[in-house]
Short mmCIF file of C-alpha atoms and ligand atoms in Angstrom, two decimals:
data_model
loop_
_atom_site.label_atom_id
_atom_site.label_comp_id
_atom_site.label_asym_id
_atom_site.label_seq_id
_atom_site.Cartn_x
_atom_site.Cartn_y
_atom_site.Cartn_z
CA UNK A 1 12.62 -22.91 69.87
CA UNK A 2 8.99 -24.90 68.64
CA UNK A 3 7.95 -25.18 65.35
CA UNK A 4 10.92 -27.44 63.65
CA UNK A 5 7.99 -30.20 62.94
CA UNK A 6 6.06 -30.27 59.55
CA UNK A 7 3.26 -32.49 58.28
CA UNK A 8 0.76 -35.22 59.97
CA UNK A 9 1.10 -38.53 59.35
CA UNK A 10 4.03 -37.70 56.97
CA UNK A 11 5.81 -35.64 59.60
CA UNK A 12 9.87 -34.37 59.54
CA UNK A 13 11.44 -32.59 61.88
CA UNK A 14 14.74 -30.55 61.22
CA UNK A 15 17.85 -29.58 63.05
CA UNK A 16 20.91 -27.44 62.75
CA UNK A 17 22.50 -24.27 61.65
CA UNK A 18 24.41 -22.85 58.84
CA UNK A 19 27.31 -22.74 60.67
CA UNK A 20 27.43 -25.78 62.90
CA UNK A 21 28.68 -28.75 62.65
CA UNK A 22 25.86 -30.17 60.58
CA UNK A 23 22.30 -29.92 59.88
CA UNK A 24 19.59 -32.98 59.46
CA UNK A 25 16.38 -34.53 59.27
CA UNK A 26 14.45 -36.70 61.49
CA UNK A 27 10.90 -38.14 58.77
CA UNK A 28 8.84 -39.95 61.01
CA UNK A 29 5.51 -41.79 59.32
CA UNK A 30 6.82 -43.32 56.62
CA UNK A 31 5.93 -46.42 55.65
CA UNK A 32 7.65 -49.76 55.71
CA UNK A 33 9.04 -51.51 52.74
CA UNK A 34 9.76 -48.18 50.37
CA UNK A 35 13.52 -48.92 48.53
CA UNK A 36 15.71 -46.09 49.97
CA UNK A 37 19.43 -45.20 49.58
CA UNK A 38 21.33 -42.72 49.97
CA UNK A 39 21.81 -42.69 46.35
CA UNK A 40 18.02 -41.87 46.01
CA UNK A 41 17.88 -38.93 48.18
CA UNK A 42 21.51 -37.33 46.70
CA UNK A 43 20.50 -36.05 43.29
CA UNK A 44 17.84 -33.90 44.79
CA UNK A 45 20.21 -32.08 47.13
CA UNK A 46 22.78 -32.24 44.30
CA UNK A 47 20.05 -29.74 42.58
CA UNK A 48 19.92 -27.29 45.31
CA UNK A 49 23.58 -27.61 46.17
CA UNK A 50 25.37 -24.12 46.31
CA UNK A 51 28.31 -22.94 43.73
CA UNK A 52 27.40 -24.92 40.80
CA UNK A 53 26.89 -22.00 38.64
CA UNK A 54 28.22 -18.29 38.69
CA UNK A 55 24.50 -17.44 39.39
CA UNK A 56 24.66 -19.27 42.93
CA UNK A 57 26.59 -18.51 45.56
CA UNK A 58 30.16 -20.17 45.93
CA UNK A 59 29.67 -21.25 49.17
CA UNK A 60 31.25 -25.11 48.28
CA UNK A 61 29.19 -27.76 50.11
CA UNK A 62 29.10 -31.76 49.05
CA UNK A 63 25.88 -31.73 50.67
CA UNK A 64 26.54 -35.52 51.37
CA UNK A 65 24.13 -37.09 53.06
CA UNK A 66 24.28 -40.04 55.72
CA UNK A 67 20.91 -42.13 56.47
CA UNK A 68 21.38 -42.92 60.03
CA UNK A 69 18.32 -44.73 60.77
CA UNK A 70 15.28 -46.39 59.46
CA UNK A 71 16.66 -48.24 56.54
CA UNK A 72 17.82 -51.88 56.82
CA UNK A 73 19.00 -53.79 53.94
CA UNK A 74 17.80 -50.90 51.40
CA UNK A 75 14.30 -50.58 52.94
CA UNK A 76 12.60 -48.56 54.91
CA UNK A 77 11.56 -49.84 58.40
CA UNK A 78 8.79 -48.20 59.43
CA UNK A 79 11.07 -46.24 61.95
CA UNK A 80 12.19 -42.82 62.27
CA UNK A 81 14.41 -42.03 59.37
CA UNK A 82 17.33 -39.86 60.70
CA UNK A 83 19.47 -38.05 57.71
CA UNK A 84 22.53 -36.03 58.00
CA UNK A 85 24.34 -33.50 55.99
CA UNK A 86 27.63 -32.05 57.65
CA UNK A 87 28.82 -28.89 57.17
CA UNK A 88 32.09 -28.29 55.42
CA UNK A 89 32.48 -24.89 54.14
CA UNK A 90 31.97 -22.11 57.31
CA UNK A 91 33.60 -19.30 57.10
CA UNK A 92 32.16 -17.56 60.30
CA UNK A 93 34.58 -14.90 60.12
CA UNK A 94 32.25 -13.45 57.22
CA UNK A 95 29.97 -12.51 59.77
CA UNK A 96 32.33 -11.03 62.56
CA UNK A 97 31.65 -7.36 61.23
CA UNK A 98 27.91 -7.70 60.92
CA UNK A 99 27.57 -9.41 64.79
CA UNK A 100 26.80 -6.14 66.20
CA UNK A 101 24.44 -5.10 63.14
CA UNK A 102 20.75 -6.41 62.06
CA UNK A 103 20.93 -6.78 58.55
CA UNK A 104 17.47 -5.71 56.95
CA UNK A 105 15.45 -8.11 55.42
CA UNK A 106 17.33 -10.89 57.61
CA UNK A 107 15.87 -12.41 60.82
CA UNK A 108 18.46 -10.93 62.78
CA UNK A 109 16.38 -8.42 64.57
CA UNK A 110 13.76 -10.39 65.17
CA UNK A 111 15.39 -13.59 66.46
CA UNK A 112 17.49 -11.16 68.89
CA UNK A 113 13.64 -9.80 70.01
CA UNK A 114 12.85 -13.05 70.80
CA UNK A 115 15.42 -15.17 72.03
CA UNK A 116 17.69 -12.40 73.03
CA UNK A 117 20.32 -14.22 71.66
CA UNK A 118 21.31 -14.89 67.68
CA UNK A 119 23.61 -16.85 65.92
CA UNK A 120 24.72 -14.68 63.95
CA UNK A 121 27.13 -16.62 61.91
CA UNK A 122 25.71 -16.89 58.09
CA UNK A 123 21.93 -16.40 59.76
CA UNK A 124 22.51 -19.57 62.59
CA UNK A 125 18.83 -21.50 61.97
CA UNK A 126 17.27 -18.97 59.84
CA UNK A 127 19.40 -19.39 57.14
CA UNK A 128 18.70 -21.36 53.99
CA UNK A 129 21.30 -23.49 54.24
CA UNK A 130 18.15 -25.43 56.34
CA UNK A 131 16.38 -25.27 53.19
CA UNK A 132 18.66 -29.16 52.39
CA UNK A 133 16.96 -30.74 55.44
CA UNK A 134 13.52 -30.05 53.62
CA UNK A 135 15.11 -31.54 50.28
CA UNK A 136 16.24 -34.68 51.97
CA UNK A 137 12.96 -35.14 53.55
CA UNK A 138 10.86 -34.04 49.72
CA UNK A 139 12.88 -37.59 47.97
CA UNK A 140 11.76 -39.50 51.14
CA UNK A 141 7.93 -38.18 50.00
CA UNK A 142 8.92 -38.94 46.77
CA UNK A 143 9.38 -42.73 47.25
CA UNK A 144 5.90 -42.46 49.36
CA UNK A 145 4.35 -40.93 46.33
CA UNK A 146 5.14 -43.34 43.84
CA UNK A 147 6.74 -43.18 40.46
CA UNK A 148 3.57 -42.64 38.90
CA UNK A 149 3.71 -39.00 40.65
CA UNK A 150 6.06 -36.53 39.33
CA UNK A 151 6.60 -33.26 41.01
CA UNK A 152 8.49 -30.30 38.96
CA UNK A 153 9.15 -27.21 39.77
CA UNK A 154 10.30 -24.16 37.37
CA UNK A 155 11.57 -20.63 37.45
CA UNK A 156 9.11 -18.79 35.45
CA UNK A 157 10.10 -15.30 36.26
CA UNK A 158 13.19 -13.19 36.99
CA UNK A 159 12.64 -9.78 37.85
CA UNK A 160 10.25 -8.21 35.54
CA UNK A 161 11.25 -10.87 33.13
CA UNK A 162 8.87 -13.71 32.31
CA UNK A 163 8.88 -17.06 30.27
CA UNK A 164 6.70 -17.36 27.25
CA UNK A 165 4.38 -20.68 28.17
CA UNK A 166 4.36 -21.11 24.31
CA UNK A 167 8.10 -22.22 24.64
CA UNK A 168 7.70 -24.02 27.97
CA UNK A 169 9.20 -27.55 27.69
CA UNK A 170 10.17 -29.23 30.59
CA UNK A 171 13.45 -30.89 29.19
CA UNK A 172 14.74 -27.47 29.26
CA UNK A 173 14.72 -26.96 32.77
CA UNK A 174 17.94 -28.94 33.88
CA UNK A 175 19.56 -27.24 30.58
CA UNK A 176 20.23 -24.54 32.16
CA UNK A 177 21.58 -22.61 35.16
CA UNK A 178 17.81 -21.74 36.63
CA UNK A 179 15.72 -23.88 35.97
CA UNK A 180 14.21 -22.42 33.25
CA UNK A 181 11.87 -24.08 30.87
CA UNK A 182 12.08 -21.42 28.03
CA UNK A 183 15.55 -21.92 26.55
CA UNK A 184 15.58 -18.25 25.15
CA UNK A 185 14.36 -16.94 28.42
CA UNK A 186 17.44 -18.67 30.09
CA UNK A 187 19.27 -16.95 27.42
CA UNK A 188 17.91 -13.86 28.21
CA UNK A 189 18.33 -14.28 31.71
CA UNK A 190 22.35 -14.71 31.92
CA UNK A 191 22.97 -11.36 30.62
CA UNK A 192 20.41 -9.62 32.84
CA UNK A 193 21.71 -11.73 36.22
CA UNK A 194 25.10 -10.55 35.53
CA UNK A 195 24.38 -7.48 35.16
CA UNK A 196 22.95 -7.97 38.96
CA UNK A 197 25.77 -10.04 40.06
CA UNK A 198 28.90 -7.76 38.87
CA UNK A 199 26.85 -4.79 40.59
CA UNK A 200 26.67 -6.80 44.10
CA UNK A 201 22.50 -6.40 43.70
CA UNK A 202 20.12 -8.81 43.78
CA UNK A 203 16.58 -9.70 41.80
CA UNK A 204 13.56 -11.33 42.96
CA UNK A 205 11.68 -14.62 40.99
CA UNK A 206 9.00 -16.52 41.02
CA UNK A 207 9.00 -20.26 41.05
CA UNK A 208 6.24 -22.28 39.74
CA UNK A 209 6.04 -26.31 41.00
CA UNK A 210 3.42 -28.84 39.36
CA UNK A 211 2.56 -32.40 40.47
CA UNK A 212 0.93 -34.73 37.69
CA UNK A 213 -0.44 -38.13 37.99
CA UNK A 214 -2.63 -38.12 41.78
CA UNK A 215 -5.44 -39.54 42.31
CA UNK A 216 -9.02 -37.20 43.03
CA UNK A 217 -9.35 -37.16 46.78
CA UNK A 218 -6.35 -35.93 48.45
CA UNK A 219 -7.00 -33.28 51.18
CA UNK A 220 -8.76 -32.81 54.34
CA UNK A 221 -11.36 -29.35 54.01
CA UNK A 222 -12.18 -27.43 56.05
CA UNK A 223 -9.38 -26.30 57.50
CA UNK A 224 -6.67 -29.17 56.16
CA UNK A 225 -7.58 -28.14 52.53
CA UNK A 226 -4.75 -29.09 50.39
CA UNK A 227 -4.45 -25.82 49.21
CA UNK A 228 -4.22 -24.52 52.42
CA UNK A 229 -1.38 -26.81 53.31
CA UNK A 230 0.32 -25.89 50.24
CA UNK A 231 0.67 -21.96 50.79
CA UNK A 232 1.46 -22.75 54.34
CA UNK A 233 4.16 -25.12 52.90
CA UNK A 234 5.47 -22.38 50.67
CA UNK A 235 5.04 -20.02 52.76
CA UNK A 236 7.61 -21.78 55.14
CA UNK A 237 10.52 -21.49 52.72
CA UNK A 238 13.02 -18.60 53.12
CA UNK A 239 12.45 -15.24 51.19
CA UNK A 240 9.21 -16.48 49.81
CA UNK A 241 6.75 -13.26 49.99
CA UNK A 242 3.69 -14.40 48.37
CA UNK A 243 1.69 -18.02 46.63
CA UNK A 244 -0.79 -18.78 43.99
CA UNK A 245 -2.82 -21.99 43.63
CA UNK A 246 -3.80 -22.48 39.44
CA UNK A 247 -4.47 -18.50 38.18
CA UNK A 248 -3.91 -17.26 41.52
CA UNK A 249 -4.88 -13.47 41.75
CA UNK A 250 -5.76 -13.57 37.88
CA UNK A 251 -8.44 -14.87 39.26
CA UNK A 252 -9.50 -11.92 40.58
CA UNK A 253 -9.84 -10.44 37.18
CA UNK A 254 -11.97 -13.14 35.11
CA UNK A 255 -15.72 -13.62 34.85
CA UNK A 256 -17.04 -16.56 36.04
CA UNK A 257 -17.62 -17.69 32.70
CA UNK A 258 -13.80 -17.41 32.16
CA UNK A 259 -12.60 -18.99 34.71
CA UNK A 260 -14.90 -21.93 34.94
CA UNK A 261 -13.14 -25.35 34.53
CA UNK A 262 -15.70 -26.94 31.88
CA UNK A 263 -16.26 -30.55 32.52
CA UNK A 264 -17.62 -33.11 29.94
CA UNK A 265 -17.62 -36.77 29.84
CA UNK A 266 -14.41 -38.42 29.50
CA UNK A 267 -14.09 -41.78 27.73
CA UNK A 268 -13.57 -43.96 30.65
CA UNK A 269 -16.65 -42.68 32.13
CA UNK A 270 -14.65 -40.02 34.42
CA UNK A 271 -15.49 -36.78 33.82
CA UNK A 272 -12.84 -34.08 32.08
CA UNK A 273 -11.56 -31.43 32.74
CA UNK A 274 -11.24 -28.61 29.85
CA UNK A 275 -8.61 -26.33 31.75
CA UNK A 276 -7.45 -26.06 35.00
CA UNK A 277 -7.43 -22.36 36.15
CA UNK A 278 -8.52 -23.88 39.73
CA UNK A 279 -4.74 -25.49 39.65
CA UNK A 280 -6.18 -28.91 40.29
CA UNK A 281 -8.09 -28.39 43.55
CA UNK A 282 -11.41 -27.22 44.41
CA UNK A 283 -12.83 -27.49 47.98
CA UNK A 284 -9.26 -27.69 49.15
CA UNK A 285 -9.43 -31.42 47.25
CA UNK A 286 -7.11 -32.70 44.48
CA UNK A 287 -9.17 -33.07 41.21
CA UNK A 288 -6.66 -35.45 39.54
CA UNK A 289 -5.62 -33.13 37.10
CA UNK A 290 -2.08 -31.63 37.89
CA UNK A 291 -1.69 -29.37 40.79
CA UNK A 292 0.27 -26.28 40.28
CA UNK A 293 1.36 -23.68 42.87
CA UNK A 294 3.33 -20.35 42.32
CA UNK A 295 5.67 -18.37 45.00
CA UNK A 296 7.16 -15.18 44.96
CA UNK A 297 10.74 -14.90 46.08
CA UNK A 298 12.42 -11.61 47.46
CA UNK A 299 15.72 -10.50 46.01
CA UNK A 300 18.27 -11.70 48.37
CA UNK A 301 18.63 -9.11 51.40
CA UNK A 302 22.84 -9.55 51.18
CA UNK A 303 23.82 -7.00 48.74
CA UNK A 304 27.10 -5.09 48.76
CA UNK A 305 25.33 -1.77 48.26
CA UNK A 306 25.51 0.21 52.18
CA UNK A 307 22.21 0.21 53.73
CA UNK A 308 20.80 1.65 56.82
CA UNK A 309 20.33 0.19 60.22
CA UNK A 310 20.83 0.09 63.83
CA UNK A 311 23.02 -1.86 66.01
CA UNK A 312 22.55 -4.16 69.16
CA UNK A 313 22.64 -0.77 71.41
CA UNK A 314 20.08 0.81 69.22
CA UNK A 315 22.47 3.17 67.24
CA UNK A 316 22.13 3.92 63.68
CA UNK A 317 24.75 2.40 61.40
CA UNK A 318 25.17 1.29 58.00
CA UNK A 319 25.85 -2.41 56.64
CA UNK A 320 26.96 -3.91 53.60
CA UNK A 321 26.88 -7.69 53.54
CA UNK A 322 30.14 -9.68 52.10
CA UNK A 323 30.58 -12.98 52.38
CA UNK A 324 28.85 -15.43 49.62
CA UNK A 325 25.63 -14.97 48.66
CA UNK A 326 23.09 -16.61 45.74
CA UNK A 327 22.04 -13.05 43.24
CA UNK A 328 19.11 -14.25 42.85
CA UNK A 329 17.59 -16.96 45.51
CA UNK A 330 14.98 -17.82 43.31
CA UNK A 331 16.94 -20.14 41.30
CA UNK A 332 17.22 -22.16 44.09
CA UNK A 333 14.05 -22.28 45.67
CA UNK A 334 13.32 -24.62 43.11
CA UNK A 335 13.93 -27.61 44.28
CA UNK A 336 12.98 -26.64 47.81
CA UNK A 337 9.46 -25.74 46.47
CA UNK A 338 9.34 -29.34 44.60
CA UNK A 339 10.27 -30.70 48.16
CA UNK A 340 7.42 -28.87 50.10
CA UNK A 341 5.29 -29.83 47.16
CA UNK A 342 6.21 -33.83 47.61
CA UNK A 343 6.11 -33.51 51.52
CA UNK A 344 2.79 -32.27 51.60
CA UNK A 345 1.23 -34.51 48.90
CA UNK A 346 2.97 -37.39 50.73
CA UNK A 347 1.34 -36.50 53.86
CA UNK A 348 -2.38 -36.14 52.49
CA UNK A 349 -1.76 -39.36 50.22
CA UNK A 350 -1.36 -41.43 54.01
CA UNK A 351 -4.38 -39.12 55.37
CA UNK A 352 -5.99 -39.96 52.06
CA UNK A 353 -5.41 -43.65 53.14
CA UNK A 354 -6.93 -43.81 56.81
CA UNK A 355 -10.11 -41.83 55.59
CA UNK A 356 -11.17 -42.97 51.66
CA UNK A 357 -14.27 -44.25 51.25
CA UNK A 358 -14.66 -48.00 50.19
C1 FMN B 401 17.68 -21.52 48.67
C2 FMN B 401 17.77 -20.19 49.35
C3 FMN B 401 19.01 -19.56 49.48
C4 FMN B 401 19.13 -18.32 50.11
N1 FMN B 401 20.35 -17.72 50.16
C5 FMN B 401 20.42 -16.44 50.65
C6 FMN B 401 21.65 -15.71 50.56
O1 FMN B 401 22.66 -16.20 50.03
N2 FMN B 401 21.67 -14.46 51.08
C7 FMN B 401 20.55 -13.86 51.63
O2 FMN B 401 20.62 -12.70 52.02
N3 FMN B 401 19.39 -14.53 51.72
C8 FMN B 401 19.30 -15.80 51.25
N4 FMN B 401 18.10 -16.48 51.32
C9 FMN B 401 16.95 -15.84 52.00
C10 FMN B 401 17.11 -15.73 53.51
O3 FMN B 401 17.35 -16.99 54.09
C11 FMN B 401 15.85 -15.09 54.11
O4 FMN B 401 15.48 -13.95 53.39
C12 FMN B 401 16.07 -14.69 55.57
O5 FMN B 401 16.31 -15.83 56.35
C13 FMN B 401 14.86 -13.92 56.17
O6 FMN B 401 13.70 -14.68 56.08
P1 FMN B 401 12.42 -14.20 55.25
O7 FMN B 401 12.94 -13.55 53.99
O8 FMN B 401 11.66 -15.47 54.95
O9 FMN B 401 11.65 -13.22 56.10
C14 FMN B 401 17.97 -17.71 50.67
C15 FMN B 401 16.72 -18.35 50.54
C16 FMN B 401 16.61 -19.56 49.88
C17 FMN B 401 15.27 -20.21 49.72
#
């Protein structure tokens, strides 16, 4: 199976089911002389760890994670960092019924298409739980970026339910169980997720993620655009269905007076900005102002409502999925979007690097 490998010069490659005896990360490109612990790269996957909330599922993983390589004495070597998370919570027999079955929206059929063989244990290597290696890998990118860079991501929808921007504040977001930065919107939220949850459905979300504080300059056009990279990025992560860069398809609706970005003279003799519909890009390269991306997540295809499909000898059958399962996967996309986000920016800072001017 190819295409386990992300990034250029910032490049991780990731291994291991949802069922196995672990899963992990191998970053190779980062640089030497970066502080990293383990204690550095935990709180992230703390954030997308499973069963912390009602709203998640209860699968119960530590999510512990080992640095194996690539650090000596608290510092990065310039070596391939290796990081491992073990699995401690299988429970394969979840999946004994539904070996025989492709459940829709899953990548059953098609990894049985092409491999003509599946794991089918919890979804083997399509299933989320690989979404961790990609947060281990997003705090190494974090320490490449710098604490002047932060990267923060947000649930700003839930179904057909949206935040008001007027109430966005970012201190909200770890005040509540999905990352939401409109406190009455969270509000709002438990109730309707409930209702989901105690009916065995499922809702879709989207997630927004913003970087603040890079520098002009980052991204390689034509066909390395940061932009580009991004929605590939995105694009990568489970369930997601669709991305935006700044107004996205709004776009599509504005004159061009509208939805020009109005510079002026700033005081520092840098020019300013007076929005930033583009979402901090334009001719796939970073303007300095923040860059904000926005993905659509399905509702989670594991719902305990009987739907049609056909088994491995073709016959039609019906499925309903037990085991655990997150209502809404949205919630935690989040941090995997801020990961994607840091692992990209990460890569184009070092590209950024080798080809600068002056
Ligand atoms: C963090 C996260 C957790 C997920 N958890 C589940 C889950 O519990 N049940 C489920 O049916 N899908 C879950 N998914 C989505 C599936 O992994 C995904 O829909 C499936 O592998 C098919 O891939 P695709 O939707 O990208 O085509 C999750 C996705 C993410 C990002």
């Amino acid at each position: 199976m190819a295409g386990n490998s992300f990034g250029t010069l910032f490049r991780f490659t990731t291994w291991g089911e949802s069922h196995g005896p672990a899963i992990g990360v191998v970053v190779d490109g980062c640089p030497s002389l970066l502080s990293l612990t383990e204690a550095d790269i935990q709180p992230w996957l703390d954030k997308r760890r499973p069963g912390q909330s009602r709203y998640t599922t209860q699968r119960q993983e530590p999510d512990q994670v080992r640095i194996l390589s690539g650090v000596f004495e608290g510092q990065t070597t310039g070596t391939p960092l290796s990081l491992m998370i073990e699995n401690t919570d299988q429970r394969s027999k979840d999946y004994s019924e539904i070996a025989s079955k492709f459940r829709p929206g899953h990548a059953d059929y098609t990894y049985w298409k092409k491999y003509g063989i599946r794991d089918y244990r919890g979804g083997g290597r399509s299933s989320a739980r690989e979404t961790a290696c990609r947060v281990a890998a997003g705090a190494v990118a974090r320490k490449v970026l710098g604490d002047g860079v932060t990267v923060r991501g947000a649930l700003v929808q839930m179904g057909p339910h949206t935040v008001d921007r007027s109430r966005w504040d970012w201190a909200e977001v770890d005040n509540n169980p999905f990352f939401c930065p409109d406190p009455q919107a969270a509000t709002e939220w438990a109730d309707y997720l409930d209702g989901i949850r105690k009916s065995g459905s499922s809702i879709g979300a989207v997630v927004e993620v913003v970087a603040s504080g890079l520098p002009a300059g980052l991204g390689d056009p034509l066909y390395d655009k940061l932009d580009g990279d991004l929605a590939r990025a995105m694009m990568t992560i489970n369930a997601v269905k669709g991305v935006e860069i700044g107004n996205g398809f709004e776009a599509a609706t504005l004159t061009g007076e509208q939805n020009a970005d109005e510079m002026r003279a700033g005081p520092d003799g840098e020019p300013e900005f007076r929005s930033n519909l583009a979402g901090g890009i334009l001719g796939g390269i970073s303007t300095g102002q923040d860059v904000v991306v926005r993905f659509a997540v399905k509702p989670t295809s594991s719902i305990l409502t009987p739907r049609q499909t056909v088994d491995l000898q073709g016959k039609d059958t019906d499925i309903l999925t037990k085991g655990r399962h997150d209502p809404c996967v949205g919630i935690r996309a989040v941090p995997v979007g801020e990961a994607m986000m840091a692992c990209v920016l990460a890569d184009h800072l070092l590209r950024h690097r080798a080809y600068a001017r002056g």
